mmCIF file of C-alpha atoms and ligand atoms in Angstrom:
data_model
loop_
_atom_site.group_PDB
_atom_site.id
_atom_site.type_symbol
_atom_site.label_atom_id
_atom_site.label_comp_id
_atom_site.label_asym_id
_atom_site.label_seq_id
_atom_site.Cartn_x
_atom_site.Cartn_y
_atom_site.Cartn_z
ATOM 1 C CA MET A 1 18.195 7.472 17.375
ATOM 2 C CA SER A 2 17.146 4.786 14.858
ATOM 3 C CA PRO A 3 14.214 5.565 12.559
ATOM 4 C CA LYS A 4 11.133 3.487 13.366
ATOM 5 C CA THR A 5 8.730 2.083 10.747
ATOM 6 C CA LEU A 6 5.314 0.480 11.116
ATOM 7 C CA ILE A 7 4.616 -2.138 8.422
ATOM 8 C CA THR A 8 1.154 -3.638 7.894
ATOM 9 C CA GLY A 9 0.926 -7.098 6.364
ATOM 10 C CA ALA A 10 4.458 -7.836 7.539
ATOM 11 C CA SER A 11 3.933 -11.557 8.139
ATOM 12 C CA SER A 12 4.479 -12.639 4.524
ATOM 13 C CA GLY A 13 5.218 -11.599 0.947
ATOM 14 C CA ILE A 14 5.996 -7.978 0.136
ATOM 15 C CA GLY A 15 5.555 -6.769 3.734
ATOM 16 C CA ALA A 16 8.024 -9.348 5.087
ATOM 17 C CA VAL A 17 10.611 -8.254 2.504
ATOM 18 C CA TYR A 18 10.093 -4.596 3.522
ATOM 19 C CA ALA A 19 10.723 -5.691 7.119
ATOM 20 C CA ASP A 20 13.986 -7.367 6.113
ATOM 21 C CA ARG A 21 15.205 -4.470 3.956
ATOM 22 C CA LEU A 22 14.319 -1.741 6.456
ATOM 23 C CA ALA A 23 15.878 -3.746 9.306
ATOM 24 C CA ARG A 24 19.066 -3.922 7.246
ATOM 25 C CA ARG A 25 18.848 -0.136 6.853
ATOM 26 C CA GLY A 26 18.791 0.126 10.672
ATOM 27 C CA HIS A 27 15.089 0.875 11.167
ATOM 28 C CA ASP A 28 13.379 -0.311 14.327
ATOM 29 C CA LEU A 29 10.093 -1.946 13.365
ATOM 30 C CA VAL A 30 6.491 -2.397 14.432
ATOM 31 C CA LEU A 31 5.098 -5.407 12.553
ATOM 32 C CA VAL A 32 1.325 -5.623 12.039
ATOM 33 C CA ALA A 33 -0.744 -8.592 10.751
ATOM 34 C CA ARG A 34 -3.099 -11.261 12.128
ATOM 35 C CA ASP A 35 -0.687 -14.210 12.422
ATOM 36 C CA GLN A 36 0.982 -13.630 15.792
ATOM 37 C CA ALA A 37 3.226 -16.728 15.632
ATOM 38 C CA ARG A 38 4.585 -15.806 12.226
ATOM 39 C CA LEU A 39 5.194 -12.205 13.279
ATOM 40 C CA ASP A 40 6.968 -13.359 16.466
ATOM 41 C CA THR A 41 9.271 -15.646 14.446
ATOM 42 C CA LEU A 42 10.065 -12.858 11.975
ATOM 43 C CA ALA A 43 10.677 -10.390 14.809
ATOM 44 C CA ARG A 44 13.108 -12.769 16.574
ATOM 45 C CA ASP A 45 14.949 -13.449 13.316
ATOM 46 C CA LEU A 46 15.259 -9.764 12.377
ATOM 47 C CA HIS A 47 16.468 -8.811 15.848
ATOM 48 C CA ALA A 48 19.005 -11.647 15.876
ATOM 49 C CA ARG A 49 20.338 -10.787 12.422
ATOM 50 C CA THR A 50 20.404 -6.982 12.608
ATOM 51 C CA GLY A 51 20.122 -6.003 16.286
ATOM 52 C CA ILE A 52 17.168 -3.672 15.634
ATOM 53 C CA ALA A 53 14.244 -3.399 18.053
ATOM 54 C CA VAL A 54 11.138 -5.156 16.702
ATOM 55 C CA GLU A 55 7.658 -5.103 18.171
ATOM 56 C CA VAL A 56 4.685 -7.151 17.087
ATOM 57 C CA LEU A 57 1.226 -5.562 17.010
ATOM 58 C CA ARG A 58 -1.371 -8.204 16.143
ATOM 59 C CA ALA A 59 -4.377 -6.732 14.356
ATOM 60 C CA ASP A 60 -7.117 -7.777 11.967
ATOM 61 C CA LEU A 61 -7.373 -4.760 9.676
ATOM 62 C CA THR A 62 -10.942 -5.624 8.680
ATOM 63 C CA ASP A 63 -11.963 -5.007 12.297
ATOM 64 C CA ASP A 64 -12.836 -1.407 13.256
ATOM 65 C CA ALA A 65 -11.467 -1.708 16.802
ATOM 66 C CA ASP A 66 -8.179 -3.213 15.564
ATOM 67 C CA ILE A 67 -7.799 -0.525 12.885
ATOM 68 C CA ALA A 68 -8.380 2.110 15.587
ATOM 69 C CA ARG A 69 -5.717 0.499 17.814
ATOM 70 C CA VAL A 70 -3.093 0.627 15.043
ATOM 71 C CA ALA A 71 -4.142 4.165 14.099
ATOM 72 C CA ASP A 72 -3.785 5.236 17.755
ATOM 73 C CA ARG A 73 -0.282 3.803 17.779
ATOM 74 C CA LEU A 74 0.609 5.829 14.675
ATOM 75 C CA ARG A 75 -0.858 8.977 16.255
ATOM 76 C CA GLU A 76 0.757 8.512 19.661
ATOM 77 C CA ASP A 77 4.200 6.970 19.025
ATOM 78 C CA GLY A 78 6.318 9.973 18.120
ATOM 79 C CA ASP A 79 9.261 7.715 17.205
ATOM 80 C CA ILE A 80 7.478 6.201 14.187
ATOM 81 C CA SER A 81 8.536 8.186 11.126
ATOM 82 C CA MET A 82 7.451 5.809 8.343
ATOM 83 C CA LEU A 83 4.274 3.858 7.547
ATOM 84 C CA ILE A 84 4.355 1.018 5.012
ATOM 85 C CA ASN A 85 0.640 0.645 4.257
ATOM 86 C CA ASN A 86 0.936 -2.778 2.650
ATOM 87 C CA ALA A 87 -1.615 -5.248 4.065
ATOM 88 C CA GLY A 88 -4.092 -6.254 1.402
ATOM 89 C CA ALA A 89 -5.801 -9.151 -0.263
ATOM 90 C CA GLY A 90 -7.178 -10.183 -3.630
ATOM 91 C CA LEU A 91 -10.565 -11.576 -4.561
ATOM 92 C CA GLY A 92 -11.061 -13.924 -7.493
ATOM 93 C CA GLY A 93 -14.022 -14.168 -9.870
ATOM 94 C CA LEU A 94 -16.386 -11.760 -11.581
ATOM 95 C CA VAL A 95 -18.385 -9.294 -9.471
ATOM 96 C CA ALA A 96 -21.704 -10.992 -10.216
ATOM 97 C CA ASP A 97 -20.305 -14.263 -8.871
ATOM 98 C CA GLN A 98 -18.680 -12.844 -5.725
ATOM 99 C CA GLN A 99 -20.246 -12.810 -2.245
ATOM 100 C CA ALA A 100 -21.258 -9.392 -0.880
ATOM 101 C CA SER A 101 -19.600 -10.243 2.461
ATOM 102 C CA ASP A 102 -16.269 -10.982 0.689
ATOM 103 C CA ILE A 103 -16.502 -7.676 -1.194
ATOM 104 C CA ALA A 104 -17.202 -5.787 2.042
ATOM 105 C CA ARG A 105 -14.190 -7.441 3.738
ATOM 106 C CA LEU A 106 -11.922 -6.649 0.786
ATOM 107 C CA ILE A 107 -12.965 -2.995 0.809
ATOM 108 C CA ALA A 108 -12.430 -2.791 4.589
ATOM 109 C CA LEU A 109 -8.884 -4.161 4.309
ATOM 110 C CA ASN A 110 -7.737 -2.618 1.014
ATOM 111 C CA THR A 111 -9.305 0.831 1.374
ATOM 112 C CA THR A 112 -10.815 1.637 4.794
ATOM 113 C CA ALA A 113 -7.835 0.439 6.831
ATOM 114 C CA VAL A 114 -5.348 1.965 4.371
ATOM 115 C CA THR A 115 -7.127 5.332 4.534
ATOM 116 C CA LEU A 116 -7.518 5.475 8.311
ATOM 117 C CA LEU A 117 -3.883 4.480 8.928
ATOM 118 C CA ALA A 118 -2.679 7.019 6.353
ATOM 119 C CA HIS A 119 -4.883 9.615 8.068
ATOM 120 C CA ALA A 120 -3.390 8.864 11.485
ATOM 121 C CA ALA A 121 0.159 9.051 10.115
ATOM 122 C CA ALA A 122 -0.599 12.180 8.066
ATOM 123 C CA THR A 123 -1.990 13.971 11.114
ATOM 124 C CA ARG A 124 1.108 13.477 13.239
ATOM 125 C CA PHE A 125 3.716 13.623 10.457
ATOM 126 C CA SER A 126 2.346 16.938 9.172
ATOM 127 C CA ARG A 127 2.412 18.356 12.700
ATOM 128 C CA GLN A 128 6.033 17.206 13.033
ATOM 129 C CA GLY A 129 6.940 18.443 9.531
ATOM 130 C CA SER A 130 8.496 15.115 8.494
ATOM 131 C CA GLY A 131 7.706 11.470 7.838
ATOM 132 C CA THR A 132 7.063 9.022 5.014
ATOM 133 C CA ILE A 133 3.904 7.169 3.961
ATOM 134 C CA VAL A 134 4.287 4.321 1.458
ATOM 135 C CA THR A 135 1.155 2.626 0.138
ATOM 136 C CA ILE A 136 1.093 -0.553 -1.910
ATOM 137 C CA GLY A 137 -1.375 -0.270 -4.780
ATOM 138 C CA SER A 138 -1.362 -2.417 -7.924
ATOM 139 C CA VAL A 139 -1.150 -1.990 -11.678
ATOM 140 C CA VAL A 140 -4.558 -3.725 -11.657
ATOM 141 C CA GLY A 141 -5.947 -0.347 -10.539
ATOM 142 C CA LEU A 142 -4.985 1.019 -13.967
ATOM 143 C CA VAL A 143 -6.469 -1.837 -15.992
ATOM 144 C CA PRO A 144 -10.260 -2.345 -15.889
ATOM 145 C CA GLU A 145 -9.759 -4.707 -18.846
ATOM 146 C CA PHE A 146 -8.397 -7.334 -16.409
ATOM 147 C CA ALA A 147 -11.961 -7.733 -15.068
ATOM 148 C CA ASN A 148 -10.598 -7.992 -11.543
ATOM 149 C CA THR A 149 -13.021 -5.217 -10.792
ATOM 150 C CA VAL A 150 -13.490 -4.725 -7.058
ATOM 151 C CA TYR A 151 -9.837 -5.487 -6.288
ATOM 152 C CA GLY A 152 -8.787 -3.093 -9.074
ATOM 153 C CA ALA A 153 -11.183 -0.446 -7.778
ATOM 154 C CA THR A 154 -9.629 -0.654 -4.296
ATOM 155 C CA LYS A 155 -6.196 -0.222 -5.868
ATOM 156 C CA ALA A 156 -7.353 2.728 -8.027
ATOM 157 C CA PHE A 157 -8.627 4.269 -4.784
ATOM 158 C CA VAL A 158 -5.257 3.706 -3.127
ATOM 159 C CA LEU A 159 -3.390 5.356 -6.016
ATOM 160 C CA PHE A 160 -5.646 8.420 -5.894
ATOM 161 C CA LEU A 161 -5.369 8.567 -2.098
ATOM 162 C CA SER A 162 -1.594 8.459 -2.287
ATOM 163 C CA GLN A 163 -1.337 11.029 -5.085
ATOM 164 C CA GLY A 164 -3.735 13.360 -3.244
ATOM 165 C CA LEU A 165 -1.846 12.956 0.027
ATOM 166 C CA SER A 166 1.380 13.713 -1.811
ATOM 167 C CA VAL A 167 -0.100 17.000 -3.058
ATOM 168 C CA GLU A 168 -1.397 17.862 0.417
ATOM 169 C CA LEU A 169 1.583 16.774 2.507
ATOM 170 C CA ALA A 170 4.652 17.643 0.402
ATOM 171 C CA PRO A 171 4.456 21.320 1.482
ATOM 172 C CA ARG A 172 4.444 20.074 5.101
ATOM 173 C CA GLY A 173 7.624 18.053 4.658
ATOM 174 C CA VAL A 174 5.975 14.620 4.454
ATOM 175 C CA ARG A 175 6.968 12.152 1.700
ATOM 176 C CA VAL A 176 4.247 10.028 0.121
ATOM 177 C CA GLN A 177 4.877 7.177 -2.326
ATOM 178 C CA ALA A 178 2.492 4.795 -4.088
ATOM 179 C CA VAL A 179 4.043 1.507 -5.205
ATOM 180 C CA LEU A 180 2.209 -0.336 -7.992
ATOM 181 C CA PRO A 181 3.397 -3.941 -8.263
ATOM 182 C CA ALA A 182 2.411 -6.094 -11.213
ATOM 183 C CA ALA A 183 2.127 -9.864 -10.692
ATOM 184 C CA THR A 184 4.491 -10.724 -7.813
ATOM 185 C CA ARG A 185 5.239 -14.156 -6.361
ATOM 186 C CA THR A 186 3.566 -14.153 -2.912
ATOM 187 C CA GLU A 187 0.829 -16.011 -1.040
ATOM 188 C CA LEU A 188 -1.772 -13.509 -2.259
ATOM 189 C CA TRP A 189 -2.748 -15.621 -5.255
ATOM 190 C CA ASP A 190 -3.350 -18.775 -3.236
ATOM 191 C CA ARG A 191 -5.257 -16.830 -0.582
ATOM 192 C CA ALA A 192 -7.488 -15.290 -3.287
ATOM 193 C CA GLY A 193 -8.373 -18.750 -4.587
ATOM 194 C CA ALA A 194 -6.470 -18.434 -7.881
ATOM 195 C CA ASP A 195 -5.808 -21.533 -9.988
ATOM 196 C CA LEU A 196 -2.124 -21.976 -9.091
ATOM 197 C CA SER A 197 -1.436 -24.009 -12.231
ATOM 198 C CA GLY A 198 -2.454 -21.099 -14.495
ATOM 199 C CA LEU A 199 -0.571 -18.183 -12.932
ATOM 200 C CA PRO A 200 1.265 -15.632 -15.099
ATOM 201 C CA PRO A 201 5.068 -15.212 -14.924
ATOM 202 C CA MET A 202 5.839 -13.173 -11.814
ATOM 203 C CA MET A 203 8.355 -10.776 -10.317
ATOM 204 C CA GLU A 204 10.045 -11.930 -7.102
ATOM 205 C CA ALA A 205 8.911 -10.015 -4.000
ATOM 206 C CA ALA A 206 12.543 -9.217 -3.128
ATOM 207 C CA ASP A 207 13.130 -7.572 -6.534
ATOM 208 C CA LEU A 208 9.849 -5.674 -6.226
ATOM 209 C CA VAL A 209 10.692 -4.221 -2.823
ATOM 210 C CA ASP A 210 14.288 -3.358 -3.759
ATOM 211 C CA ALA A 211 12.948 -1.442 -6.788
ATOM 212 C CA ALA A 212 10.284 0.252 -4.663
ATOM 213 C CA LEU A 213 12.918 1.405 -2.164
ATOM 214 C CA ALA A 214 15.107 2.668 -5.027
ATOM 215 C CA GLY A 215 12.070 4.646 -6.241
ATOM 216 C CA LEU A 216 11.543 6.012 -2.731
ATOM 217 C CA ASP A 217 15.204 7.007 -2.449
ATOM 218 C CA ALA A 218 14.879 8.750 -5.847
ATOM 219 C CA GLY A 219 11.919 10.781 -4.548
ATOM 220 C CA GLU A 220 9.245 9.220 -6.772
ATOM 221 C CA ALA A 221 5.587 9.787 -5.834
ATOM 222 C CA VAL A 222 4.540 6.780 -7.916
ATOM 223 C CA THR A 223 6.788 3.761 -8.464
ATOM 224 C CA ILE A 224 5.897 1.030 -10.957
ATOM 225 C CA PRO A 225 8.755 -1.482 -10.784
ATOM 226 C CA ALA A 226 7.687 -3.453 -13.888
ATOM 227 C CA LEU A 227 7.383 -0.355 -16.107
ATOM 228 C CA GLY A 228 10.475 -0.249 -18.336
ATOM 229 C CA ASP A 229 9.730 3.089 -20.003
ATOM 230 C CA ALA A 230 9.074 5.711 -17.292
ATOM 231 C CA GLY A 231 8.090 8.137 -20.079
ATOM 232 C CA LEU A 232 4.845 6.174 -20.557
ATOM 233 C CA TRP A 233 3.714 7.093 -17.032
ATOM 234 C CA ASP A 234 4.721 10.737 -17.591
ATOM 235 C CA ALA A 235 2.724 10.797 -20.865
ATOM 236 C CA TYR A 236 -0.290 9.275 -19.052
ATOM 237 C CA GLN A 237 -0.118 12.030 -16.421
ATOM 238 C CA LYS A 238 0.250 14.735 -19.076
ATOM 239 C CA ALA A 239 -2.837 13.426 -20.943
ATOM 240 C CA ARG A 240 -4.807 13.659 -17.692
ATOM 241 C CA GLU A 241 -3.485 17.119 -16.885
ATOM 242 C CA ALA A 242 -4.413 18.320 -20.392
ATOM 243 C CA MET A 243 -8.092 17.806 -19.480
ATOM 244 C CA LEU A 244 -7.935 19.954 -16.341
ATOM 245 C CA PRO A 245 -8.665 23.366 -17.958
ATOM 246 C CA GLU A 246 -11.779 21.850 -19.556
ATOM 247 C CA PHE A 247 -13.151 20.966 -16.108
ATOM 248 C CA ALA A 248 -13.632 24.726 -15.515
ATOM 249 C CA ASN A 249 -16.200 24.935 -18.349
ATOM 250 C CA THR A 250 -19.575 26.076 -17.050
ATOM 251 C CA ARG A 251 -21.568 24.913 -20.081
ATOM 252 C CA PRO A 252 -21.901 21.315 -21.276
ATOM 253 C CA ALA A 253 -19.766 20.416 -24.285
ATOM 254 C CA ALA A 254 -21.229 21.177 -27.711
ATOM 255 C CA ARG A 255 -21.802 17.467 -28.452
ATOM 256 C CA TYR A 256 -24.389 17.332 -25.649
ATOM 257 C CA LEU A 257 -26.333 20.394 -26.780
ATOM 258 C CA GLY A 258 -29.397 19.708 -28.904
HETATM 259 N N1 LIG B 1 1.358 -10.379 -5.113
HETATM 260 C C1 LIG B 1 0.973 -9.624 -6.131
HETATM 261 O O1 LIG B 1 0.954 -10.059 -7.302
HETATM 262 C C2 LIG B 1 0.572 -8.207 -5.887
HETATM 263 C C3 LIG B 1 0.410 -7.357 -6.996
HETATM 264 C C4 LIG B 1 0.010 -6.052 -6.803
HETATM 265 C C5 LIG B 1 -0.208 -5.598 -5.503
HETATM 266 N N2 LIG B 1 -0.050 -6.421 -4.428
HETATM 267 C C6 LIG B 1 -0.338 -5.889 -3.083
HETATM 268 O O2 LIG B 1 0.754 -6.141 -2.233
HETATM 269 C C7 LIG B 1 0.301 -6.097 -0.876
HETATM 270 C C8 LIG B 1 0.939 -7.259 -0.112
HETATM 271 O O3 LIG B 1 0.441 -8.473 -0.622
HETATM 272 P P1 LIG B 1 1.360 -9.740 -0.918
HETATM 273 O O4 LIG B 1 1.371 -9.940 -2.377
HETATM 274 O O5 LIG B 1 2.635 -9.604 -0.192
HETATM 275 O O6 LIG B 1 0.431 -10.910 -0.332
HETATM 276 P P2 LIG B 1 0.544 -11.809 0.970
HETATM 277 O O7 LIG B 1 1.814 -12.561 1.006
HETATM 278 O O8 LIG B 1 -0.745 -12.563 1.007
HETATM 279 O O9 LIG B 1 0.601 -10.743 2.160
HETATM 280 C C9 LIG B 1 -0.539 -10.080 2.638
HETATM 281 C C10 LIG B 1 -0.224 -9.570 4.027
HETATM 282 O O10 LIG B 1 -1.382 -8.869 4.512
HETATM 283 C C11 LIG B 1 -1.751 -9.439 5.761
HETATM 284 N N3 LIG B 1 -3.192 -9.420 5.917
HETATM 285 C C12 LIG B 1 -4.111 -10.045 5.137
HETATM 286 N N4 LIG B 1 -5.330 -9.843 5.645
HETATM 287 C C13 LIG B 1 -5.185 -9.097 6.771
HETATM 288 C C14 LIG B 1 -6.060 -8.581 7.748
HETATM 289 N N5 LIG B 1 -7.385 -8.822 7.688
HETATM 290 N N6 LIG B 1 -5.559 -7.851 8.766
HETATM 291 C C15 LIG B 1 -4.223 -7.631 8.857
HETATM 292 N N7 LIG B 1 -3.341 -8.085 7.962
HETATM 293 C C16 LIG B 1 -3.812 -8.822 6.933
HETATM 294 C C17 LIG B 1 -1.232 -10.873 5.758
HETATM 295 O O11 LIG B 1 -0.934 -11.332 7.066
HETATM 296 P P3 LIG B 1 -1.895 -12.223 8.016
HETATM 297 O O12 LIG B 1 -2.509 -13.297 7.181
HETATM 298 O O13 LIG B 1 -0.933 -12.699 9.063
HETATM 299 O O14 LIG B 1 -2.893 -11.264 8.570
HETATM 300 C C18 LIG B 1 0.080 -10.680 5.006
HETATM 301 O O15 LIG B 1 1.088 -10.263 5.883
HETATM 302 C C19 LIG B 1 -1.231 -6.144 -0.936
HETATM 303 O O16 LIG B 1 -1.754 -4.845 -0.710
HETATM 304 C C20 LIG B 1 -1.510 -6.567 -2.368
HETATM 305 O O17 LIG B 1 -2.765 -6.112 -2.844
HETATM 306 C C21 LIG B 1 0.336 -7.720 -4.593
#
């Protein structure tokens, strides 16, 4: 039987490229996003080109009932063996100039939905002893200096979530990968209200996804396609791990003692 993958945010950008690449790998697909017409067109095209079965599941992943519907599907459809937790958005401006309602919506989409869908997949995959959860973070989650603070915080959350799930689920036979794109040419920038004349040079979404899938095939828990020297990430992890024994100290450090 063909593997089946559920992709959120499949109607454009990185998610649409995942749909194309996984269809070419013979995966049946469940495509999730808000734009039904776009998803229907993509589904017809993928089926015509590759012969895979494609289903469209329209959902607004800032809406609790819609999140629950997609989570139920992940819990109940025993054929789905991979989740691409990709849907997300950006938010321009400094925190003090942003609207609270926009921040709440960003957090719902970029963290709440991602967590609840990962939870639903983790529950069933760990029971089955197999499955794969891929989550799209961002290098922005590593760089508070960018002053893209709430967006970066959601992506730092997603990285931690993915790394923690990897620790928890690897012994149960479930693969977990975080993908951290840097600037990638998609609609995200326009949707976030960025000044399109001042954008940085960008990676193509197709190159990003091909690299992410190569990282997945290589068994990476964290894939950063733009990072040329993988040793830099390993050194960053080692610096973090070097602190761990200190966290067992039961007395405050000497510099805090009067
Ligand atoms: N582009 C970059 O430079 C970059 C860099 C780092 C990380 N990322 C991450 O990559 C992921 C994909 O983004 P992208 O760059 O491919 O941008 P994109 O082209 O704007 O795609 C975003 C996708 O998410 C869906 N989506 C947005 N809001 C939604 C909602 N409320 N409910 C359900 N689906 C929703 C959109 O579909 P509908 O509008 O049809 O709902 C679309 O399919 C995001 O998590 C983003 O943070 C992007």
